[in-house]
Tab-separated table of C-alpha atoms and ligand atoms in Angstrom:
chain	number	residue	atom	x	y	z
A	1	MET	CA	12.472	17.134	13.909
A	2	ALA	CA	13.849	16.285	17.343
A	3	CYS	CA	13.219	12.724	18.496
A	4	ARG	CA	13.388	12.254	22.232
A	5	PRO	CA	14.195	8.750	23.502
A	6	ALA	CA	11.162	6.678	24.388
A	7	PRO	CA	10.374	6.479	28.103
A	8	SER	CA	11.482	3.322	29.878
A	9	PRO	CA	8.906	1.361	31.875
A	10	ASP	CA	9.513	1.957	35.574
A	11	ARG	CA	6.513	0.324	37.235
A	12	PRO	CA	7.602	-2.228	39.887
A	13	PRO	CA	6.599	-5.816	39.025
A	14	ARG	CA	3.223	-6.884	40.425
A	15	PRO	CA	3.402	-9.518	43.173
A	16	ALA	CA	2.879	-13.087	41.940
A	17	THR	CA	-0.675	-14.352	42.434
A	18	PRO	CA	-1.965	-17.920	41.907
A	19	LEU	CA	-3.582	-18.687	38.542
A	20	PRO	CA	-7.401	-18.843	38.667
A	21	GLY	CA	-8.531	-22.498	38.668
A	22	PRO	CA	-9.794	-22.681	35.051
A	23	LEU	CA	-6.386	-21.372	33.912
A	24	ALA	CA	-4.308	-23.824	35.997
A	25	TRP	CA	-3.433	-25.825	32.868
A	26	VAL	CA	-1.368	-22.864	31.611
A	27	ASP	CA	1.240	-23.495	34.304
A	28	ASP	CA	1.609	-27.136	33.160
A	29	GLY	CA	1.839	-26.047	29.546
A	30	LEU	CA	4.653	-23.643	30.325
A	31	ASP	CA	6.406	-26.321	32.396
A	32	ARG	CA	6.396	-28.724	29.476
A	33	LEU	CA	7.936	-26.034	27.249
A	34	ARG	CA	10.568	-25.319	29.900
A	35	GLN	CA	11.559	-28.997	30.029
A	36	ARG	CA	12.147	-28.955	26.258
A	37	ASP	CA	14.224	-25.706	26.268
A	38	LEU	CA	11.425	-23.968	24.385
A	39	ILE	CA	10.727	-21.017	26.661
A	40	ARG	CA	11.357	-17.842	24.669
A	41	PRO	CA	12.438	-14.830	26.671
A	42	ARG	CA	11.281	-11.486	25.333
A	43	ARG	CA	14.065	-8.930	25.288
A	44	VAL	CA	13.438	-5.216	25.455
A	45	ARG	CA	15.049	-3.191	22.700
A	46	SER	CA	16.030	0.390	23.427
A	47	GLY	CA	16.322	2.809	20.559
A	48	ARG	CA	16.084	1.925	16.882
A	49	GLN	CA	16.724	-1.064	14.730
A	50	GLY	CA	20.039	-0.542	13.026
A	51	ARG	CA	23.486	-1.992	12.418
A	52	GLU	CA	23.618	-2.504	16.136
A	53	VAL	CA	20.751	-3.181	18.485
A	54	ASP	CA	20.467	-2.508	22.207
A	55	LEU	CA	18.778	-5.511	23.839
A	56	ASP	CA	18.210	-5.594	27.583
A	57	GLY	CA	20.852	-2.915	27.905
A	58	ARG	CA	23.542	-4.678	25.841
A	59	ARG	CA	24.675	-3.278	22.512
A	60	LEU	CA	25.162	-6.049	19.935
A	61	VAL	CA	25.784	-6.200	16.207
A	62	ASN	CA	22.333	-6.909	14.861
A	63	PHE	CA	22.097	-10.119	12.832
A	64	GLY	CA	18.580	-10.676	14.134
A	65	SER	CA	16.178	-8.375	12.344
A	66	ASN	CA	14.369	-8.448	9.007
A	67	ASP	CA	15.519	-4.897	8.336
A	68	TYR	CA	17.490	-6.102	5.331
A	69	LEU	CA	17.889	-2.715	3.666
A	70	GLY	CA	18.324	-0.616	6.799
A	71	TYR	CA	15.082	1.334	6.399
A	72	ALA	CA	13.348	0.455	9.702
A	73	GLY	CA	15.245	3.125	11.616
A	74	ASP	CA	15.693	5.532	8.688
A	75	VAL	CA	14.620	9.052	9.590
A	76	ARG	CA	13.328	9.583	6.025
A	77	LEU	CA	10.535	7.119	6.818
A	78	THR	CA	9.857	8.798	10.161
A	79	LYS	CA	9.467	12.127	8.379
A	80	ALA	CA	7.169	10.674	5.726
A	81	ALA	CA	5.073	9.108	8.503
A	82	SER	CA	4.922	12.404	10.298
A	83	ARG	CA	3.799	14.275	7.154
A	84	ALA	CA	0.993	11.770	6.558
A	85	ALA	CA	-0.087	11.939	10.206
A	86	CYS	CA	-0.125	15.738	10.081
A	87	ALA	CA	-2.266	15.703	6.937
A	88	GLU	CA	-4.683	12.875	7.834
A	89	GLY	CA	-4.457	12.471	11.608
A	90	PHE	CA	-3.120	9.423	13.377
A	91	GLY	CA	-5.921	6.874	13.363
A	92	ALA	CA	-7.632	5.677	10.196
A	93	GLY	CA	-10.847	5.473	12.200
A	94	ALA	CA	-12.577	2.721	10.216
A	95	SER	CA	-12.065	-0.236	7.919
A	96	PRO	CA	-11.139	0.516	4.302
A	97	LEU	CA	-14.655	-0.192	2.990
A	98	VAL	CA	-16.224	2.280	5.393
A	99	SER	CA	-14.167	5.480	5.687
A	100	GLY	CA	-10.669	4.285	6.623
A	101	HIS	CA	-9.150	4.306	3.115
A	102	GLY	CA	-7.376	7.653	2.696
A	103	THR	CA	-5.404	9.314	-0.073
A	104	THR	CA	-2.089	8.010	1.301
A	105	HIS	CA	-3.457	4.447	1.343
A	106	ALA	CA	-4.628	4.842	-2.235
A	107	ALA	CA	-1.210	6.166	-3.299
A	108	LEU	CA	0.502	3.259	-1.521
A	109	GLU	CA	-1.619	0.621	-3.282
A	110	ASP	CA	-0.915	2.342	-6.565
A	111	ALA	CA	2.835	2.350	-5.842
A	112	ILE	CA	2.767	-1.368	-4.967
A	113	SER	CA	0.961	-2.289	-8.165
A	114	ARG	CA	3.472	-0.246	-10.193
A	115	LEU	CA	6.403	-1.861	-8.373
A	116	LEU	CA	5.051	-5.341	-9.126
A	117	ASP	CA	3.791	-4.332	-12.581
A	118	VAL	CA	0.287	-5.701	-11.931
A	119	ASP	CA	-3.230	-4.211	-12.165
A	120	ALA	CA	-3.989	-3.710	-8.527
A	121	ALA	CA	-2.904	-4.253	-4.928
A	122	LEU	CA	-4.667	-4.422	-1.585
A	123	VAL	CA	-2.916	-3.482	1.664
A	124	PHE	CA	-3.656	-5.562	4.775
A	125	PRO	CA	-2.930	-4.771	8.444
A	126	SER	CA	-0.095	-7.339	8.368
A	127	GLY	CA	1.480	-9.929	6.116
A	128	PHE	CA	-0.025	-12.525	8.423
A	129	ALA	CA	-3.513	-11.188	7.801
A	130	ALA	CA	-2.840	-10.967	4.057
A	131	ASN	CA	-2.051	-14.674	3.821
A	132	ALA	CA	-4.685	-15.918	6.212
A	133	ALA	CA	-7.496	-13.851	4.709
A	134	THR	CA	-6.530	-14.318	1.066
A	135	ILE	CA	-6.119	-18.084	1.147
A	136	ALA	CA	-9.456	-18.467	2.932
A	137	ALA	CA	-11.054	-16.246	0.266
A	138	LEU	CA	-9.706	-18.300	-2.640
A	139	ALA	CA	-10.591	-21.848	-1.606
A	140	GLY	CA	-13.314	-23.511	0.426
A	141	SER	CA	-14.971	-26.778	1.228
A	142	GLY	CA	-14.540	-29.228	-1.695
A	143	ASP	CA	-11.417	-27.479	-2.992
A	144	LEU	CA	-7.793	-28.620	-2.715
A	145	ILE	CA	-4.893	-26.548	-1.414
A	146	CYS	CA	-1.365	-27.886	-1.931
A	147	SER	CA	1.053	-26.314	0.548
A	148	ASP	CA	4.839	-26.665	0.904
A	149	ALA	CA	5.805	-28.372	4.178
A	150	ARG	CA	7.918	-25.395	5.240
A	151	ASN	CA	5.395	-22.649	4.510
A	152	HIS	CA	4.943	-19.802	6.993
A	153	ALA	CA	2.482	-20.118	9.889
A	154	SER	CA	0.181	-17.530	8.301
A	155	ILE	CA	-0.181	-19.731	5.213
A	156	ILE	CA	-0.874	-22.754	7.384
A	157	ASP	CA	-3.556	-20.836	9.272
A	158	GLY	CA	-5.062	-19.568	6.008
A	159	CYS	CA	-5.314	-23.152	4.780
A	160	ARG	CA	-7.070	-24.171	7.992
A	161	LEU	CA	-9.448	-21.224	7.863
A	162	SER	CA	-10.453	-22.036	4.303
A	163	ARG	CA	-11.967	-25.455	5.197
A	164	ALA	CA	-10.537	-26.788	1.947
A	165	THR	CA	-8.734	-30.127	1.837
A	166	VAL	CA	-5.090	-29.359	2.543
A	167	ALA	CA	-2.338	-31.536	1.098
A	168	ILE	CA	1.188	-30.842	2.351
A	169	TYR	CA	3.982	-31.687	-0.080
A	170	PRO	CA	7.602	-32.189	1.049
A	171	HIS	CA	9.699	-29.016	0.868
A	172	ARG	CA	10.201	-27.977	-2.797
A	173	ASP	CA	9.239	-31.465	-4.052
A	174	LEU	CA	7.677	-30.824	-7.476
A	175	ALA	CA	7.157	-34.524	-8.264
A	176	ALA	CA	5.092	-34.950	-5.086
A	177	LEU	CA	3.118	-31.797	-5.907
A	178	ASP	CA	2.466	-33.107	-9.411
A	179	ARG	CA	1.048	-36.347	-7.974
A	180	LEU	CA	-1.227	-34.469	-5.555
A	181	LEU	CA	-2.605	-32.307	-8.341
A	182	ALA	CA	-3.078	-35.280	-10.642
A	183	GLY	CA	-5.271	-36.903	-7.978
A	184	ALA	CA	-7.352	-33.796	-7.302
A	185	GLY	CA	-11.152	-33.814	-7.486
A	186	PRO	CA	-13.298	-31.428	-9.506
A	187	GLY	CA	-13.037	-28.437	-7.103
A	188	ARG	CA	-10.657	-25.481	-7.355
A	189	ARG	CA	-6.958	-26.131	-6.920
A	190	LEU	CA	-4.620	-23.731	-5.181
A	191	ILE	CA	-0.837	-24.052	-4.796
A	192	VAL	CA	0.693	-21.934	-2.018
A	193	SER	CA	4.383	-21.398	-1.367
A	194	ASP	CA	6.789	-18.956	0.199
A	195	THR	CA	9.296	-17.740	-2.392
A	196	LEU	CA	12.152	-17.370	0.126
A	197	PHE	CA	11.721	-19.717	3.094
A	198	SER	CA	12.955	-17.736	6.053
A	199	MET	CA	13.822	-20.652	8.346
A	200	ASP	CA	15.682	-22.604	5.680
A	201	GLY	CA	17.148	-19.872	3.499
A	202	THR	CA	15.864	-21.814	0.495
A	203	ILE	CA	14.183	-20.483	-2.640
A	204	ALA	CA	11.052	-22.092	-4.100
A	205	PRO	CA	11.293	-23.716	-7.542
A	206	LEU	CA	9.160	-20.964	-9.059
A	207	GLU	CA	9.448	-22.010	-12.696
A	208	GLY	CA	8.356	-25.545	-11.788
A	209	LEU	CA	5.462	-24.283	-9.661
A	210	CYS	CA	4.233	-22.141	-12.558
A	211	GLU	CA	4.507	-25.059	-14.948
A	212	LEU	CA	2.534	-27.393	-12.652
A	213	ALA	CA	-0.102	-24.741	-11.960
A	214	ALA	CA	-0.597	-24.214	-15.689
A	215	ARG	CA	-0.702	-27.930	-16.458
A	216	HIS	CA	-3.241	-28.729	-13.713
A	217	GLY	CA	-5.354	-25.590	-13.995
A	218	ALA	CA	-4.386	-24.557	-10.462
A	219	MET	CA	-4.173	-21.081	-8.973
A	220	LEU	CA	-0.680	-20.214	-7.751
A	221	LEU	CA	-0.190	-17.958	-4.726
A	222	VAL	CA	3.327	-17.070	-3.612
A	223	ASP	CA	4.410	-15.243	-0.481
A	224	GLU	CA	7.364	-12.929	-1.037
A	225	ALA	CA	7.640	-11.688	2.574
A	226	HIS	CA	11.441	-12.011	2.749
A	227	ALA	CA	12.056	-11.342	-0.933
A	228	THR	CA	10.117	-8.082	-1.346
A	229	GLY	CA	12.626	-5.253	-1.670
A	230	VAL	CA	15.634	-7.566	-1.819
A	231	PHE	CA	15.349	-9.531	-5.087
A	232	GLY	CA	14.611	-8.425	-8.616
A	233	PRO	CA	15.884	-5.519	-10.716
A	234	ARG	CA	13.240	-3.197	-9.221
A	235	GLY	CA	13.163	-4.939	-5.848
A	236	ALA	CA	9.756	-6.458	-6.552
A	237	GLY	CA	10.832	-9.912	-5.345
A	238	LEU	CA	11.808	-13.321	-6.650
A	239	VAL	CA	8.891	-13.477	-9.089
A	240	GLU	CA	10.435	-10.466	-10.798
A	241	ALA	CA	13.985	-11.819	-10.486
A	242	ARG	CA	12.994	-15.138	-12.074
A	243	GLY	CA	10.754	-13.614	-14.733
A	244	CYS	CA	7.759	-15.668	-13.535
A	245	ALA	CA	5.124	-12.937	-13.288
A	246	ASP	CA	2.920	-14.416	-15.989
A	247	GLY	CA	2.599	-17.777	-14.240
A	248	VAL	CA	1.844	-16.483	-10.725
A	249	HIS	CA	-1.757	-15.491	-10.066
A	250	VAL	CA	-1.578	-14.088	-6.541
A	251	ARG	CA	1.444	-12.246	-5.146
A	252	VAL	CA	1.581	-11.686	-1.397
A	253	GLY	CA	4.260	-9.531	0.167
A	254	THR	CA	4.996	-7.594	3.296
A	255	LEU	CA	5.860	-4.003	4.061
A	256	SER	CA	7.188	-5.070	7.476
A	257	LYS	CA	10.564	-6.516	6.528
A	258	ALA	CA	12.916	-5.008	3.918
A	259	LEU	CA	10.565	-2.049	3.528
A	260	GLY	CA	11.006	-1.237	7.208
A	261	THR	CA	7.387	-0.343	7.983
A	262	ALA	CA	4.316	-2.530	8.651
A	263	GLY	CA	1.572	-4.326	6.810
A	264	GLY	CA	1.050	-6.898	4.095
A	265	PHE	CA	-0.241	-6.729	0.560
A	266	VAL	CA	-1.810	-8.890	-2.122
A	267	ALA	CA	-1.376	-7.954	-5.763
A	268	GLY	CA	-2.609	-9.251	-9.087
A	269	HIS	CA	-5.470	-8.977	-11.556
A	270	ARG	CA	-7.967	-6.176	-10.846
A	271	LEU	CA	-10.911	-8.592	-10.566
A	272	LEU	CA	-8.990	-10.806	-8.155
A	273	VAL	CA	-8.392	-7.771	-5.960
A	274	GLN	CA	-12.043	-6.780	-6.248
A	275	TRP	CA	-13.025	-10.300	-5.139
A	276	LEU	CA	-10.773	-10.012	-2.099
A	277	GLU	CA	-12.443	-6.714	-1.197
A	278	HIS	CA	-15.648	-8.731	-0.829
A	279	ALA	CA	-14.299	-11.983	0.598
A	280	ALA	CA	-11.071	-11.432	2.577
A	281	ARG	CA	-12.397	-11.165	6.117
A	282	GLY	CA	-9.067	-10.101	7.648
A	283	TRP	CA	-9.206	-7.060	5.370
A	284	ILE	CA	-12.945	-6.305	5.499
A	285	PHE	CA	-13.300	-6.525	9.275
A	286	SER	CA	-10.124	-4.741	10.316
A	287	THR	CA	-9.333	-1.049	10.652
A	288	ALA	CA	-7.167	0.425	7.917
A	289	HIS	CA	-3.555	1.217	8.713
A	290	PRO	CA	-2.804	4.539	10.332
A	291	PRO	CA	-2.068	6.920	7.433
A	292	ALA	CA	1.408	7.420	8.950
A	293	VAL	CA	2.241	3.768	8.265
A	294	ALA	CA	1.022	4.071	4.693
A	295	GLY	CA	3.054	7.263	4.238
A	296	ALA	CA	6.228	5.622	5.510
A	297	ALA	CA	5.674	2.549	3.330
A	298	LEU	CA	5.104	4.738	0.290
A	299	ARG	CA	8.423	6.494	0.983
A	300	ALA	CA	10.174	3.125	1.405
A	301	ILE	CA	8.952	2.037	-2.036
A	302	GLU	CA	10.335	5.275	-3.506
A	303	LEU	CA	13.659	4.546	-1.816
A	304	LEU	CA	13.725	1.090	-3.454
A	305	GLY	CA	13.769	2.929	-6.773
A	306	GLU	CA	16.305	5.545	-5.661
A	307	GLU	CA	18.755	3.187	-3.947
A	308	PRO	CA	19.018	-0.029	-5.957
A	309	GLN	CA	22.628	-0.392	-4.800
A	310	ARG	CA	21.392	-1.368	-1.334
A	311	ARG	CA	19.868	-4.627	-2.560
A	312	SER	CA	22.741	-5.463	-4.889
A	313	ALA	CA	25.330	-4.802	-2.168
A	314	LEU	CA	23.307	-6.904	0.281
A	315	LEU	CA	23.153	-9.897	-2.061
A	316	ASP	CA	26.875	-9.567	-2.912
A	317	ALA	CA	27.664	-9.610	0.805
A	318	ALA	CA	25.325	-12.564	1.291
A	319	ALA	CA	27.199	-14.626	-1.288
A	320	GLU	CA	30.555	-13.802	0.267
A	321	VAL	CA	29.559	-14.330	3.912
A	322	ARG	CA	27.816	-17.605	3.109
A	323	GLU	CA	30.906	-18.906	1.369
A	324	ARG	CA	33.131	-17.913	4.266
A	325	ILE	CA	30.821	-19.652	6.742
A	326	VAL	CA	30.729	-22.831	4.667
A	327	ARG	CA	34.536	-22.727	4.421
A	328	GLN	CA	34.661	-22.903	8.225
A	329	GLY	CA	33.155	-26.356	7.873
A	330	ILE	CA	29.681	-25.363	9.049
A	331	GLY	CA	26.770	-26.423	6.896
A	332	ALA	CA	25.061	-23.172	6.026
A	333	ASP	CA	21.909	-24.564	4.467
A	334	GLY	CA	19.929	-23.007	1.690
A	335	ASP	CA	20.484	-20.879	-1.373
A	336	THR	CA	22.377	-17.612	-1.663
A	337	THR	CA	20.107	-15.171	0.106
A	338	GLN	CA	20.438	-12.619	2.890
A	339	ILE	CA	19.262	-15.289	5.371
A	340	ILE	CA	21.899	-17.809	6.459
A	341	PRO	CA	20.626	-20.554	8.778
A	342	VAL	CA	23.262	-22.469	10.735
A	343	VAL	CA	21.501	-25.664	11.750
A	344	VAL	CA	22.802	-27.185	14.994
A	345	GLY	CA	20.105	-29.750	15.885
A	346	SER	CA	18.709	-29.579	19.406
A	347	ALA	CA	16.970	-26.568	20.878
A	348	ALA	CA	19.522	-26.497	23.733
A	349	ALA	CA	22.444	-26.447	21.275
A	350	ALA	CA	20.904	-23.541	19.357
A	351	VAL	CA	20.354	-21.573	22.561
A	352	GLY	CA	23.942	-22.337	23.622
A	353	LEU	CA	25.444	-21.137	20.350
A	354	ALA	CA	23.311	-17.984	20.377
A	355	ALA	CA	24.565	-17.271	23.927
A	356	ARG	CA	28.224	-17.680	22.847
A	357	LEU	CA	27.675	-15.372	19.877
A	358	SER	CA	26.023	-12.865	22.188
A	359	ALA	CA	29.049	-13.027	24.510
A	360	ALA	CA	31.117	-12.142	21.420
A	361	GLY	CA	28.934	-9.064	20.896
A	362	LEU	CA	26.734	-10.503	18.124
A	363	PHE	CA	22.967	-10.874	18.175
A	364	VAL	CA	22.109	-14.010	16.187
A	365	PRO	CA	18.822	-15.480	17.397
A	366	ALA	CA	18.222	-19.157	18.114
A	367	ILE	CA	15.265	-20.548	16.175
A	368	ARG	CA	13.510	-23.521	17.753
A	369	PRO	CA	10.275	-25.499	17.305
A	370	PRO	CA	7.564	-24.676	16.396
A	371	SER	CA	9.316	-22.286	13.984
A	372	VAL	CA	11.411	-25.214	12.718
A	373	PRO	CA	10.832	-28.984	12.866
A	374	GLU	CA	12.064	-30.908	15.933
A	375	GLY	CA	15.822	-31.618	15.637
A	376	ARG	CA	16.419	-28.771	13.161
A	377	SER	CA	16.986	-25.923	15.608
A	378	LEU	CA	19.373	-23.314	14.295
A	379	VAL	CA	20.831	-19.890	14.711
A	380	ARG	CA	19.696	-17.612	11.938
A	381	VAL	CA	21.955	-14.956	10.514
A	382	SER	CA	20.014	-12.149	8.843
A	383	LEU	CA	22.279	-9.829	6.922
A	384	SER	CA	21.504	-6.164	6.470
A	385	TRP	CA	22.850	-3.583	4.054
A	386	LEU	CA	23.892	-1.678	7.203
A	387	HIS	CA	26.548	-4.245	8.205
A	388	THR	CA	30.193	-3.398	7.583
A	389	ALA	CA	32.984	-5.684	6.380
A	390	ALA	CA	34.253	-5.690	9.979
A	391	ASP	CA	30.853	-6.992	11.160
A	392	HIS	CA	31.077	-9.821	8.623
A	393	ASP	CA	34.608	-10.615	9.874
A	394	ARG	CA	33.440	-10.786	13.484
A	395	LEU	CA	30.545	-13.058	12.564
A	396	THR	CA	32.576	-15.511	10.514
A	397	ALA	CA	35.347	-15.572	13.145
A	398	ALA	CA	32.875	-16.343	15.942
A	399	LEU	CA	31.175	-19.087	13.905
A	400	GLY	CA	34.615	-20.481	13.050
A	401	GLU	CA	35.417	-20.759	16.740
A	402	HIS	CA	32.167	-22.655	17.220
A	403	ALA	CA	33.072	-25.001	14.355
A	404	ARG	CA	36.531	-25.717	15.783
A	405	ALA	CA	35.053	-26.354	19.231
A	406	GLY	CA	32.960	-29.060	17.507
B	501	PLP	C1	6.918	-12.437	8.354
B	501	PLP	C2	6.163	-13.254	7.392
B	501	PLP	C3	4.813	-13.016	7.172
B	501	PLP	C4	4.035	-12.036	8.014
B	501	PLP	O1	4.318	-10.734	7.676
B	501	PLP	P1	4.027	-9.565	8.736
B	501	PLP	O2	3.891	-8.363	7.911
B	501	PLP	O3	5.199	-9.548	9.651
B	501	PLP	O4	2.766	-9.944	9.451
B	501	PLP	C5	4.169	-13.735	6.196
B	501	PLP	N1	4.827	-14.662	5.467
B	501	PLP	C6	6.123	-14.943	5.675
B	501	PLP	C7	6.810	-15.968	4.840
B	501	PLP	C8	6.836	-14.243	6.641
B	501	PLP	O5	8.105	-14.536	6.869
């Protein structure tokens, strides 16, 4: 199958026009962001995600994608997508409850539930939708949701959508969570946590969360977005790696990161999944994935089984690179995972370091508020199985130079 390069946009920019009066506030809003170094430029990528990435015409070693296993640009997924599109057409044409749920979707949900060793799984248009819709379907007015302070935006929005009382506990603080649950009213209780926190590189205390959920009769939902495919003997995530499956009631994951495709999923007991089919609005009122996406995701899950060495090599490299970065005298926060945040403090400092790394040929994105709290801006190194030892050397050398420059 020949793949021609995508066309480049060649339309001349439209002349600037004044904002309509009712939108004038937008200009002020952008100005305030500019003053705080929070304007985020959008770069145009040419070609595929891979070991290197071409951004705005510059080729850089790619430490800035979630393509941890190197599948996003893998032609095996493209071919699987193409086969599904040839068989079922491109568009799904309707939501899953109407006529959008095809044989490839059904096979994908079956493959996810086998990977996680649970009854059933439900695929959502995105991981964001999976969290937002599921949390709102599990708790409501009069219920209590306890949410880790560093949870992903989609969890935060799900909590808000639910209209439940939301109690935020400090990051990974089990004693604080215990106190919140002890003071809970008679309604349902729901604990929600990322398993691998992508801005901090930290891992949730899963055993402790399970213990507290059991003791307080709370539901436990965990979001494995950055752990799916990377952790666990089968690549099912940190719940699998830690042997916590029995204590976790709702497992959310994404197909968009290590699995290189798109979409989110929720997995668990068959009746829980049936409930979501009747209550998760972001699933009910949204068109099913194109079959091509489901076909590619199904192939990616097969590859997890065929290529376990990718995740083990990635985590070995993560341990080594992290140690080398710490040895340079830079505080690489977090646990040993494929995500290594280098916290520098101000937004301007993070942007400056990212620019120096870019000058050295490395793409390591700056992460600023609102993705991280004020004063905790960082550059985030995301490792991929595709990186070579020479890439690791270049990264640690460039960060070492930064450390010596103070
Ligand atoms: C990326 C991410 C999501 C959203 O997943 P998408 O499939 O990209 O929409 C949800 N939760 C966490 C923790 C994430 O990092």
